[in-house]
Short mmCIF file of C-alpha atoms in Angstrom, two decimals:
data_model
loop_
_atom_site.label_atom_id
_atom_site.label_comp_id
_atom_site.label_asym_id
_atom_site.label_seq_id
_atom_site.Cartn_x
_atom_site.Cartn_y
_atom_site.Cartn_z
CA MET A 1 -0.02 -0.01 -0.02
CA GLY A 2 2.88 2.38 0.74
CA ASP A 3 2.20 5.69 2.44
CA ALA A 4 -1.25 5.36 4.25
CA ARG A 5 -1.58 8.99 5.11
CA ALA A 6 -3.95 11.28 3.44
CA GLN A 7 -2.30 13.93 1.23
CA LEU A 8 -1.00 16.93 2.95
CA ASP A 9 -1.51 20.57 1.42
CA ASN A 10 1.90 21.13 0.22
CA LEU A 11 1.04 24.92 -0.40
CA ALA A 12 0.25 25.37 3.18
CA TRP A 13 3.25 23.40 4.14
CA ASP A 14 5.46 25.37 1.98
CA LYS A 15 3.99 28.72 3.09
CA ASN A 16 4.67 27.76 6.77
CA ASP A 17 8.31 26.53 5.94
CA GLU A 18 9.14 29.65 4.17
CA ALA A 19 7.82 31.91 7.00
CA TRP A 20 9.67 29.68 9.47
CA GLU A 21 13.00 30.22 7.53
CA ILE A 22 12.56 34.04 8.20
CA SER A 23 11.61 33.60 11.71
CA GLN A 24 14.52 31.16 12.44
CA LYS A 25 16.96 33.82 11.30
CA ARG A 26 15.47 36.31 13.72
CA LEU A 27 15.44 33.81 16.68
CA ARG A 28 19.15 32.89 15.99
CA ARG A 29 20.37 36.54 16.14
CA ARG A 30 22.54 37.58 19.07
CA ASP A 31 20.08 40.15 20.18
CA THR A 32 17.30 37.61 20.45
CA CYS A 33 19.67 35.29 22.57
CA GLU A 34 20.49 38.37 24.78
CA LEU A 35 16.81 39.09 25.15
CA ALA A 36 16.44 35.37 26.30
CA ALA A 37 19.19 35.94 29.10
CA SER A 38 17.51 39.28 30.00
CA LEU A 39 14.16 37.58 30.52
CA VAL A 40 15.79 35.12 32.87
CA GLY A 41 17.68 37.76 34.73
CA GLU A 42 14.50 39.73 35.19
CA LYS A 43 12.60 36.73 36.57
CA PHE A 44 15.35 35.49 38.81
CA GLY A 45 16.53 39.00 39.88
CA ARG A 46 20.21 38.03 39.03
CA PRO A 47 22.68 38.55 36.24
CA ALA A 48 22.10 35.90 33.43
CA THR A 49 24.16 34.97 30.35
CA PHE A 50 23.21 33.07 27.25
CA SER A 51 25.15 29.89 26.66
CA PRO A 52 25.16 28.51 23.02
CA PRO A 53 24.26 26.42 21.16
CA LEU A 54 20.47 26.98 20.51
CA ILE A 55 18.41 23.68 20.50
CA ILE A 56 15.56 23.62 17.85
CA GLY A 57 13.06 20.87 18.33
CA GLY A 58 9.96 19.85 16.51
CA TYR A 59 7.90 22.62 18.03
CA ASN A 60 10.16 24.68 20.26
CA ILE A 61 13.47 26.61 20.31
CA LEU A 62 15.57 26.58 23.50
CA TYR A 63 18.05 28.93 24.78
CA LYS A 64 20.37 27.80 27.52
CA VAL A 65 20.98 30.41 30.24
CA GLN A 66 23.54 30.52 33.01
CA VAL A 67 22.30 32.42 36.04
CA GLU A 68 24.87 33.88 38.62
CA GLY A 69 24.73 32.12 41.76
CA ILE A 70 22.78 29.17 40.60
CA PRO A 71 24.69 25.93 39.92
CA SER A 72 22.38 24.42 37.23
CA ASP A 73 21.46 26.07 33.92
CA VAL A 74 17.97 26.89 32.83
CA TYR A 75 16.26 27.09 29.46
CA VAL A 76 14.10 29.61 27.99
CA ARG A 77 11.60 27.69 25.71
CA LEU A 78 9.82 29.39 23.04
CA PRO A 79 7.21 27.94 20.65
CA CYS A 80 8.40 27.98 17.00
CA PRO A 81 6.58 30.45 14.88
CA GLU A 82 4.67 28.88 11.96
CA TRP A 83 4.89 25.52 13.23
CA VAL A 84 2.87 26.08 16.56
CA GLN A 85 -0.53 27.36 15.49
CA PHE A 86 -1.59 28.23 19.06
CA PRO A 87 1.58 29.64 20.67
CA ILE A 88 -0.02 31.37 23.77
CA GLU A 89 -2.61 28.65 24.31
CA LYS A 90 -0.16 25.86 23.94
CA THR A 91 2.44 27.43 26.34
CA LEU A 92 0.14 28.26 29.00
CA HIS A 93 -1.53 24.80 29.16
CA GLU A 94 1.95 23.07 28.81
CA GLY A 95 3.37 24.97 31.68
CA ALA A 96 0.28 24.14 33.77
CA THR A 97 0.34 20.55 32.89
CA THR A 98 4.14 19.99 33.43
CA ARG A 99 3.68 21.60 36.89
CA TYR A 100 0.76 19.49 37.59
CA VAL A 101 2.56 16.20 36.68
CA ARG A 102 5.47 17.22 38.63
CA GLU A 103 3.41 17.82 41.79
CA HIS A 104 0.85 15.01 41.60
CA THR A 105 3.16 12.05 40.42
CA GLU A 106 6.63 10.61 40.98
CA ILE A 107 7.39 10.93 37.25
CA PRO A 108 10.58 13.01 36.91
CA VAL A 109 9.70 16.11 35.13
CA PRO A 110 11.71 19.29 34.70
CA GLU A 111 10.68 22.10 37.05
CA VAL A 112 8.93 25.01 35.30
CA PHE A 113 10.24 28.18 37.07
CA TYR A 114 8.16 30.67 35.19
CA HIS A 115 5.76 30.66 32.19
CA GLY A 116 3.54 33.21 30.55
CA GLY A 117 1.93 34.18 27.42
CA ARG A 118 3.40 37.69 27.10
CA SER A 119 7.17 38.92 26.97
CA GLU A 120 9.40 40.69 24.52
CA LEU A 121 10.06 37.08 23.14
CA GLY A 122 6.33 36.15 23.07
CA PRO A 123 5.03 33.23 25.07
CA PHE A 124 7.62 31.57 27.11
CA MET A 125 8.62 28.91 29.59
CA ILE A 126 11.63 28.91 31.75
CA LEU A 127 12.69 25.44 32.65
CA GLN A 128 15.21 23.55 34.68
CA HIS A 129 18.13 21.83 32.76
CA VAL A 130 18.08 18.28 33.72
CA GLU A 131 21.64 16.66 33.39
CA ASN A 132 21.20 13.48 31.03
CA HIS A 133 22.98 11.16 28.66
CA GLY A 134 20.47 11.43 25.77
CA LEU A 135 17.10 10.37 24.71
CA LEU A 136 15.63 6.88 25.33
CA VAL A 137 14.75 6.56 21.76
CA ASP A 138 18.44 6.67 20.84
CA ARG A 139 18.86 3.46 22.86
CA ILE A 140 16.37 1.40 20.97
CA LYS A 141 16.09 2.70 17.46
CA THR A 142 17.99 1.49 14.42
CA PRO A 143 21.43 3.09 14.39
CA ASN A 144 21.60 5.95 11.82
CA LEU A 145 23.80 8.95 11.74
CA ASP A 146 21.33 10.88 9.44
CA ALA A 147 19.24 13.02 11.80
CA ASP A 148 16.67 13.58 9.05
CA VAL A 149 15.84 9.84 8.89
CA THR A 150 12.71 9.00 10.88
CA SER A 151 13.61 6.67 13.82
CA ILE A 152 12.30 3.07 13.82
CA LEU A 153 12.66 0.46 16.36
CA ASP A 154 15.82 -1.62 15.91
CA PRO A 155 14.80 -5.01 14.73
CA ASN A 156 17.88 -6.66 16.21
CA ILE A 157 17.29 -5.22 19.78
CA SER A 158 17.45 -7.88 22.40
CA GLU A 159 14.26 -8.97 24.14
CA ALA A 160 15.77 -8.18 27.49
CA VAL A 161 16.96 -4.62 26.57
CA LEU A 162 13.53 -3.77 25.03
CA SER A 163 11.55 -5.25 27.93
CA ASP A 164 13.69 -3.27 30.37
CA PHE A 165 12.93 0.09 28.52
CA TYR A 166 9.32 -0.71 27.88
CA GLY A 167 8.98 -1.46 31.72
CA LYS A 168 10.30 1.99 32.71
CA VAL A 169 7.94 3.75 30.46
CA ALA A 170 5.04 1.55 31.64
CA ARG A 171 5.64 2.56 35.10
CA CYS A 172 5.29 6.30 33.86
CA LEU A 173 1.97 5.39 32.21
CA LEU A 174 0.49 3.78 35.22
CA LYS A 175 1.35 6.87 37.34
CA ILE A 176 -0.50 8.93 34.82
CA SER A 177 -3.37 6.63 34.75
CA GLN A 178 -3.96 7.42 38.54
CA LEU A 179 -4.72 11.06 37.66
CA SER A 180 -8.48 11.92 37.22
CA PHE A 181 -10.23 14.96 36.07
CA ASP A 182 -14.00 15.83 35.96
CA ARG A 183 -13.87 17.31 32.37
CA ILE A 184 -12.46 16.83 29.07
CA GLY A 185 -10.18 19.75 28.28
CA SER A 186 -6.63 21.34 28.96
CA LEU A 187 -5.29 22.31 32.31
CA SER A 188 -4.81 25.86 33.49
CA GLU A 189 -3.03 27.09 36.61
CA ASN A 190 -5.02 29.25 38.97
CA VAL A 191 -3.76 32.11 40.84
CA ASP A 192 -3.68 30.06 44.10
CA SER A 193 -1.49 27.49 42.26
CA THR A 194 -4.21 24.99 42.04
CA PHE A 195 -5.18 23.57 38.63
CA SER A 196 -8.52 23.35 36.72
CA VAL A 197 -9.65 22.10 33.35
CA THR A 198 -10.67 25.29 31.65
CA GLY A 199 -9.46 25.17 27.94
CA ARG A 200 -10.39 23.15 24.84
CA PRO A 201 -8.53 19.83 24.49
CA LEU A 202 -5.58 21.25 22.43
CA SER A 203 -4.29 18.40 20.40
CA LYS A 204 -1.34 17.81 17.93
CA ASN A 205 -4.04 16.86 15.29
CA MET A 206 -5.65 20.32 15.66
CA ASN A 207 -2.25 22.01 15.25
CA ASP A 208 -1.36 19.87 12.17
CA MET A 209 -4.75 20.55 10.54
CA LEU A 210 -4.10 24.26 10.48
CA GLN A 211 -0.35 24.08 9.72
CA LEU A 212 -0.64 21.34 6.99
CA ALA A 213 -4.09 21.53 5.54
CA ASN A 214 -5.04 25.27 5.98
CA ILE A 215 -8.05 24.41 8.05
CA PRO A 216 -9.81 27.61 9.23
CA ARG A 217 -9.40 28.20 12.87
CA SER A 218 -13.00 29.30 13.07
CA VAL A 219 -14.29 25.70 12.79
CA LEU A 220 -12.44 24.57 15.76
CA PRO A 221 -14.05 24.69 19.33
CA PRO A 222 -13.67 28.06 21.06
CA GLU A 223 -10.76 28.25 23.29
CA ASN A 224 -12.55 27.88 26.52
CA THR A 225 -14.75 25.02 25.39
CA THR A 226 -14.62 21.84 27.83
CA TYR A 227 -16.70 18.69 27.71
CA ASP A 228 -18.71 16.73 30.35
CA THR A 229 -18.82 13.49 28.42
CA THR A 230 -16.83 11.66 25.61
CA ASN A 231 -20.01 11.77 23.43
CA ASP A 232 -20.28 15.56 23.56
CA TRP A 233 -16.68 15.70 22.27
CA LEU A 234 -16.21 12.89 19.84
CA ALA A 235 -19.27 10.71 19.20
CA LYS A 236 -22.25 11.11 16.97
CA ASP A 237 -25.66 9.60 17.94
CA HIS A 238 -23.79 8.46 21.25
CA ARG A 239 -22.39 5.35 19.69
CA LEU A 240 -18.67 5.44 18.99
CA SER A 241 -17.66 6.11 22.60
CA CYS A 242 -18.64 2.66 23.66
CA PHE A 243 -17.07 0.61 20.95
CA GLY A 244 -14.91 -2.20 22.23
CA PHE A 245 -16.42 -2.03 25.65
CA ALA A 246 -19.02 -4.27 27.32
CA ASP A 247 -21.71 -1.75 26.70
CA ASP A 248 -21.29 -1.84 23.07
CA SER A 249 -24.57 -3.24 21.84
CA TRP A 250 -24.86 -1.83 18.29
CA SER A 251 -21.70 -2.62 16.16
CA ALA A 252 -21.18 -5.78 14.14
CA GLN A 253 -18.57 -7.06 16.67
CA SER A 254 -20.90 -6.87 19.79
CA LYS A 255 -22.50 -10.28 19.37
CA SER A 256 -19.12 -12.02 19.69
CA TRP A 257 -17.24 -9.70 21.93
CA SER A 258 -19.41 -7.99 24.45
CA SER A 259 -19.89 -10.68 26.94
CA GLN A 260 -16.08 -11.44 27.06
CA LEU A 261 -14.81 -7.88 27.74
CA SER A 262 -13.59 -6.52 31.15
CA ARG A 263 -15.53 -3.94 32.91
CA ALA A 264 -14.37 -0.48 31.47
CA PRO A 265 -13.64 2.41 33.93
CA SER A 266 -16.34 5.08 33.97
CA ASN A 267 -16.21 7.73 31.26
CA LEU A 268 -18.42 10.13 33.22
CA GLY A 269 -16.55 12.56 35.49
CA SER A 270 -13.35 10.61 35.54
CA PHE A 271 -11.25 11.62 32.62
CA LYS A 272 -7.56 10.66 32.18
CA LEU A 273 -4.53 12.68 31.27
CA TRP A 274 -3.64 11.99 27.56
CA ALA A 275 -0.32 13.13 26.00
CA ASP A 276 -0.33 13.24 22.27
CA ASP A 277 3.66 13.55 22.30
CA PHE A 278 4.42 11.18 25.11
CA ARG A 279 6.99 8.83 23.47
CA PRO A 280 10.61 7.56 23.84
CA GLY A 281 11.83 10.82 21.78
CA ASN A 282 10.70 12.83 24.67
CA ILE A 283 12.27 10.86 27.56
CA LEU A 284 15.68 11.71 28.80
CA ILE A 285 17.83 8.99 30.47
CA ASP A 286 21.13 8.91 32.37
CA ARG A 287 24.27 6.70 31.98
CA SER A 288 22.61 3.89 33.71
CA ASP A 289 19.71 4.00 31.33
CA GLU A 290 17.28 5.26 34.13
CA ILE A 291 14.77 7.83 33.22
CA VAL A 292 15.71 11.34 34.50
CA ALA A 293 13.05 13.38 32.86
CA ALA A 294 9.78 13.22 30.74
CA ILE A 295 9.89 16.48 28.64
CA ASP A 296 7.57 18.19 26.27
CA TRP A 297 4.03 18.07 27.74
CA GLU A 298 2.54 20.12 24.93
CA PHE A 299 -0.75 18.73 23.51
CA THR A 300 -1.66 17.08 26.74
CA TYR A 301 -5.22 17.31 28.04
CA ALA A 302 -7.70 15.24 30.14
CA GLY A 303 -9.41 13.07 27.64
CA PRO A 304 -11.61 9.94 27.41
CA ALA A 305 -10.57 7.24 29.71
CA GLN A 306 -10.38 4.84 26.71
CA PHE A 307 -7.46 6.77 25.18
CA ILE A 308 -5.02 5.57 28.06
CA LEU A 309 -6.47 2.04 27.76
CA ASP A 310 -5.10 1.48 24.36
CA CYS A 311 -1.59 0.13 23.83
CA PRO A 312 0.95 2.87 22.84
CA TRP A 313 1.14 3.82 19.19
CA TRP A 314 4.92 4.45 19.61
CA LEU A 315 6.00 0.85 20.26
CA LEU A 316 7.85 0.79 16.91
CA LEU A 317 8.70 4.48 17.16
CA GLU A 318 7.17 5.39 13.72
CA VAL A 319 3.50 6.00 13.26
CA PRO A 320 1.52 3.22 11.39
CA GLU A 321 0.39 5.39 8.44
CA SER A 322 4.19 6.21 7.67
CA TRP A 323 5.68 2.75 8.18
CA LYS A 324 7.56 1.22 5.30
CA PRO A 325 6.65 -0.86 3.41
CA ASP A 326 3.09 -0.49 4.59
CA ILE A 327 0.56 -0.29 7.43
CA ASP A 328 -0.09 -4.02 7.18
CA ASP A 329 3.63 -4.76 7.98
CA TRP A 330 3.39 -2.16 10.93
CA THR A 331 0.51 -4.07 12.31
CA GLU A 332 2.17 -7.50 11.96
CA VAL A 333 5.48 -6.27 13.59
CA CYS A 334 3.59 -4.32 16.36
CA ASN A 335 1.60 -7.48 17.22
CA THR A 336 4.92 -9.19 18.10
CA ARG A 337 6.35 -6.27 20.14
CA LEU A 338 3.02 -5.77 21.80
CA GLN A 339 3.54 -8.97 23.62
CA THR A 340 6.75 -7.82 25.02
CA TRP A 341 5.05 -4.49 26.04
CA LEU A 342 2.16 -6.29 27.85
CA LEU A 343 4.52 -8.44 29.73
CA ALA A 344 6.43 -5.28 30.91
CA MET A 345 3.30 -3.70 31.86
CA GLU A 346 2.01 -6.71 33.83
CA SER A 347 5.40 -6.68 35.62
CA ALA A 348 5.07 -2.95 36.42
CA GLU A 349 1.58 -3.37 37.61
CA LYS A 350 2.74 -6.10 40.03
CA ASP A 351 5.74 -4.08 41.28
CA ILE A 352 3.40 -1.06 41.93
CA GLY A 353 0.68 -3.33 43.40
CA SER A 354 -2.34 -4.12 41.36
CA ASP A 355 -4.74 -3.38 44.24
CA THR A 356 -3.48 0.26 44.34
CA LEU A 357 -4.34 0.86 40.66
CA PRO A 358 -7.83 2.14 39.43
CA PHE A 359 -7.64 -0.49 36.68
CA LEU A 360 -5.18 -2.94 34.92
CA LEU A 361 -3.77 -1.20 31.92
CA SER A 362 -2.32 -4.58 30.67
CA VAL A 363 -5.92 -6.10 30.52
CA HIS A 364 -7.41 -3.26 28.67
CA MET A 365 -4.59 -2.74 26.29
CA ARG A 366 -4.70 -6.27 25.19
CA GLU A 367 -8.56 -6.13 24.69
CA SER A 368 -8.05 -2.78 22.84
CA TRP A 369 -5.83 -4.56 20.37
CA GLU A 370 -7.89 -7.59 19.94
CA THR A 371 -11.18 -5.95 19.46
CA GLY A 372 -9.80 -3.11 17.20
CA ARG A 373 -10.73 -0.28 19.53
CA PHE A 374 -7.11 0.81 19.25
CA TRP A 375 -7.70 1.85 15.52
CA LEU A 376 -10.92 3.46 16.35
CA ASN A 377 -9.21 5.78 18.84
CA TYR A 378 -6.11 6.14 16.85
CA ALA A 379 -8.26 7.29 13.84
CA ALA A 380 -10.16 9.84 16.10
CA LYS A 381 -6.89 11.44 17.01
CA ASN A 382 -5.14 11.46 13.74
CA SER A 383 -7.10 12.77 10.77
CA TRP A 384 -4.36 11.90 8.20
CA ALA A 385 -4.76 8.32 8.94
CA PHE A 386 -8.49 8.09 9.23
CA ASP A 387 -9.45 7.01 5.59
CA THR A 388 -6.88 4.03 5.45
CA ILE A 389 -7.68 3.02 8.96
CA PHE A 390 -11.54 3.04 8.38
CA TRP A 391 -11.47 0.78 5.44
CA LYS A 392 -8.78 -1.53 6.65
CA TYR A 393 -9.69 -2.02 10.46
CA LEU A 394 -13.04 -0.34 11.22
CA ASP A 395 -15.60 -0.71 8.40
CA GLU A 396 -16.28 -4.37 8.83
CA LYS A 397 -16.34 -4.31 12.56
CA PHE A 398 -18.90 -1.52 12.62
CA PHE A 399 -21.00 -2.59 9.53
CA GLY A 400 -20.30 -6.34 8.85
CA LEU A 401 -18.28 -8.13 6.25
CA ARG A 402 -18.24 -6.83 2.65
CA GLU A 403 -17.54 -8.64 -0.73
CA GLU A 404 -13.94 -9.76 -1.27
CA GLY A 405 -11.85 -8.31 -4.05
CA VAL A 406 -13.21 -4.80 -4.05
CA ALA A 407 -10.59 -2.31 -5.30
CA GLN A 408 -9.22 0.23 -3.03
CA GLY A 409 -10.76 3.20 -5.06
CA ASP A 410 -14.32 1.51 -5.15
CA LEU A 411 -14.62 0.63 -1.44
CA TRP A 412 -16.86 3.76 -0.88
CA LYS A 413 -19.42 2.31 -3.31
CA THR A 414 -19.98 -0.62 -0.90
CA LYS A 415 -21.45 1.69 1.87
CA ILE A 416 -23.36 4.20 -0.28
CA ASN A 417 -26.54 2.49 0.73
CA LEU A 418 -25.79 3.81 4.24
CA LEU A 419 -26.23 7.46 3.19
CA THR A 420 -29.46 9.25 2.93
CA GLU A 421 -30.88 10.35 -0.43
CA LYS A 422 -29.88 14.05 0.55
CA GLU A 423 -26.31 12.96 1.45
CA ARG A 424 -25.91 10.94 -1.77
CA ALA A 425 -27.21 14.04 -3.84
CA ALA A 426 -24.63 16.23 -2.03
CA MET A 427 -21.61 14.06 -2.88
CA GLU A 428 -21.00 15.03 -6.54
CA PRO A 429 -21.24 18.96 -5.95
CA PHE A 430 -18.74 18.46 -3.04
CA VAL A 431 -16.20 16.44 -5.09
CA LYS A 432 -16.55 18.80 -8.01
CA TRP A 433 -15.81 21.78 -5.63
CA LYS A 434 -12.79 20.01 -4.04
CA MET A 435 -11.37 19.06 -7.39
CA GLU A 436 -11.76 22.60 -8.79
CA ASP A 437 -9.83 23.75 -5.67
CA LYS A 438 -7.08 21.44 -6.36
CA LYS A 439 -6.68 22.68 -9.91
CA GLU A 440 -6.50 26.31 -8.74
CA ARG A 441 -3.44 25.54 -6.54
CA LYS A 442 -4.01 28.50 -4.23
CA LEU A 443 -4.64 28.83 -0.54
CA VAL A 444 -7.95 30.29 0.35
CA ASP A 445 -8.46 32.05 3.81
CA LEU A 446 -12.14 31.68 4.45
CA GLY A 447 -13.88 34.06 6.84
CA PRO A 448 -15.30 32.65 10.12
CA GLU A 449 -18.98 32.72 8.91
CA GLU A 450 -18.24 31.29 5.23
CA ALA A 451 -15.90 28.52 7.03
CA LYS A 452 -18.79 27.48 9.39
CA ARG A 453 -21.42 27.45 6.72
CA ARG A 454 -19.48 25.19 4.52
CA LEU A 455 -18.55 22.79 7.44
CA SER A 456 -22.34 22.77 8.38
CA GLU A 457 -23.17 21.98 4.89
CA ALA A 458 -20.61 19.21 4.58
CA LEU A 459 -21.92 17.68 8.01
CA PHE A 460 -25.58 18.14 7.16
CA ASP A 461 -26.13 19.91 10.51
#
C-alpha cells in the first residue's frame, strides 16, 4: 500500500516553511539570545548569560542560560513560529500540565520556574536543565547517523533490553493513569497555584490541521470549551464512545465480544490525562539508562479514559500510516512487540501493586488491540490516517463483512447505501468543488462565517 496518510496540502506546508526560515534567522540573532538571557535575569533577579548553542526541536526553540549564583543552567523555551499554531494557548496549558504532573506524580519532570503568554519574546517557559545522557529513543532505534531519517525500532534489539525500557515507560503510564479529572479539556493554573480544566482539548492533530491543511481556525471549538462527556466531544448519535467496551450493543462485533470484555472504567466525571507527544523521543535517560525526565508536555489534556486504555502507538517508534513498506507490516510487527510491552506492563503493575491501581492497563490494552478499539481511537486522534484505518480496520467491525476483491478506489461504493438520499445527492457537488480547488492551486483563507457555513453543509447539521 505504501504511504497510508492522506495527502497534505503542500501549499500550506511550503508557506509555513518559508515563513519559518525567516523567523529562524530572527530567533538565531545575537540580540534575540540576549533577550532570552535578559528575561531570565529579570525573573530571577540575578545577572544571566546566554550559553550557546541553540536547540531547535519539533515545536520549540531553547536557549540555555547561566544564572549567577545558581549551579544548574536553565532553558528559555519558545514555541516555533509558523509550526505552532496556538503559541500562547499551547504554552500556558503546557506550563500548567508540566507543573501538575511534577506535583501529583513521581514521574521525573523538569521544574517550570516561570511561564507566561506575554514577554518581549512572546509566550515563554523557563525550565530547569536536567543533566542527562541522551534520549531513550536513541537506545532502542535502528542506528543511523542521518538526523533527518525517521527513527524506527531496531529489529535486532534484544528482548531483555527492550523489555527493560518498555517497563520503565510502563511505570510512567501507570502513574499517569491514576490522575483523574471531572471534564475533558486542557489544564490551566489558577492564581492560588491550583489547577483546573478550563480550555479546549488542544491536540497535535488540531495544530497539524491548521499548519498542513489550511483548516480555518473558526471551525475549531472556542478556546474555553470543555466537555462533560466523551459523546459530547467525539461521538455522534452516542455510539462510537462505547465501541470495544462491554456496553457496546450496536456494532457488528458486539455479538461475539461484549460478553467477554472486562468492565471498563467510567467515562463520566473521571477523565484521564492523555499526552499526544508522550513517547521515547521525549524521555531523557542517564548513563545507567534510568529515566531522569519526561519532557515536552505540549498537546496534553484530560481526555476519554479509553485513550489511555489503548496500547501505545509508539512501540515501533514510527506511526503506522508512515511505516515502510506499509501499514499491514506495521500491524504485524507491532503485534509481536506488543507481547513484550504487555509483559512489561504486567510486571510494572505487580511491582506497584495491582490493588492500588484504578484498573489494569495491561488487560484493557490487550482487549483494545484484539477488538480493534486501538484503531478507532487512533483514527479519532489522527485525521491523516483516518481513511486508510477506516476501510482496513473499522468498516467491517462496525457494519459487517463486505464482498472480497473490491478495489481500493471502489470501497466507498460498498457503503453508499448507508447514506440518505440527501447525502448522496450532495456528494457530486462536493467532489466537484474540491477538485476545482485542487486545480487552482492556491490557498484560500475563508472568513469565520463562510467556513462555518461550509462545514455545516458538509456535516448536514
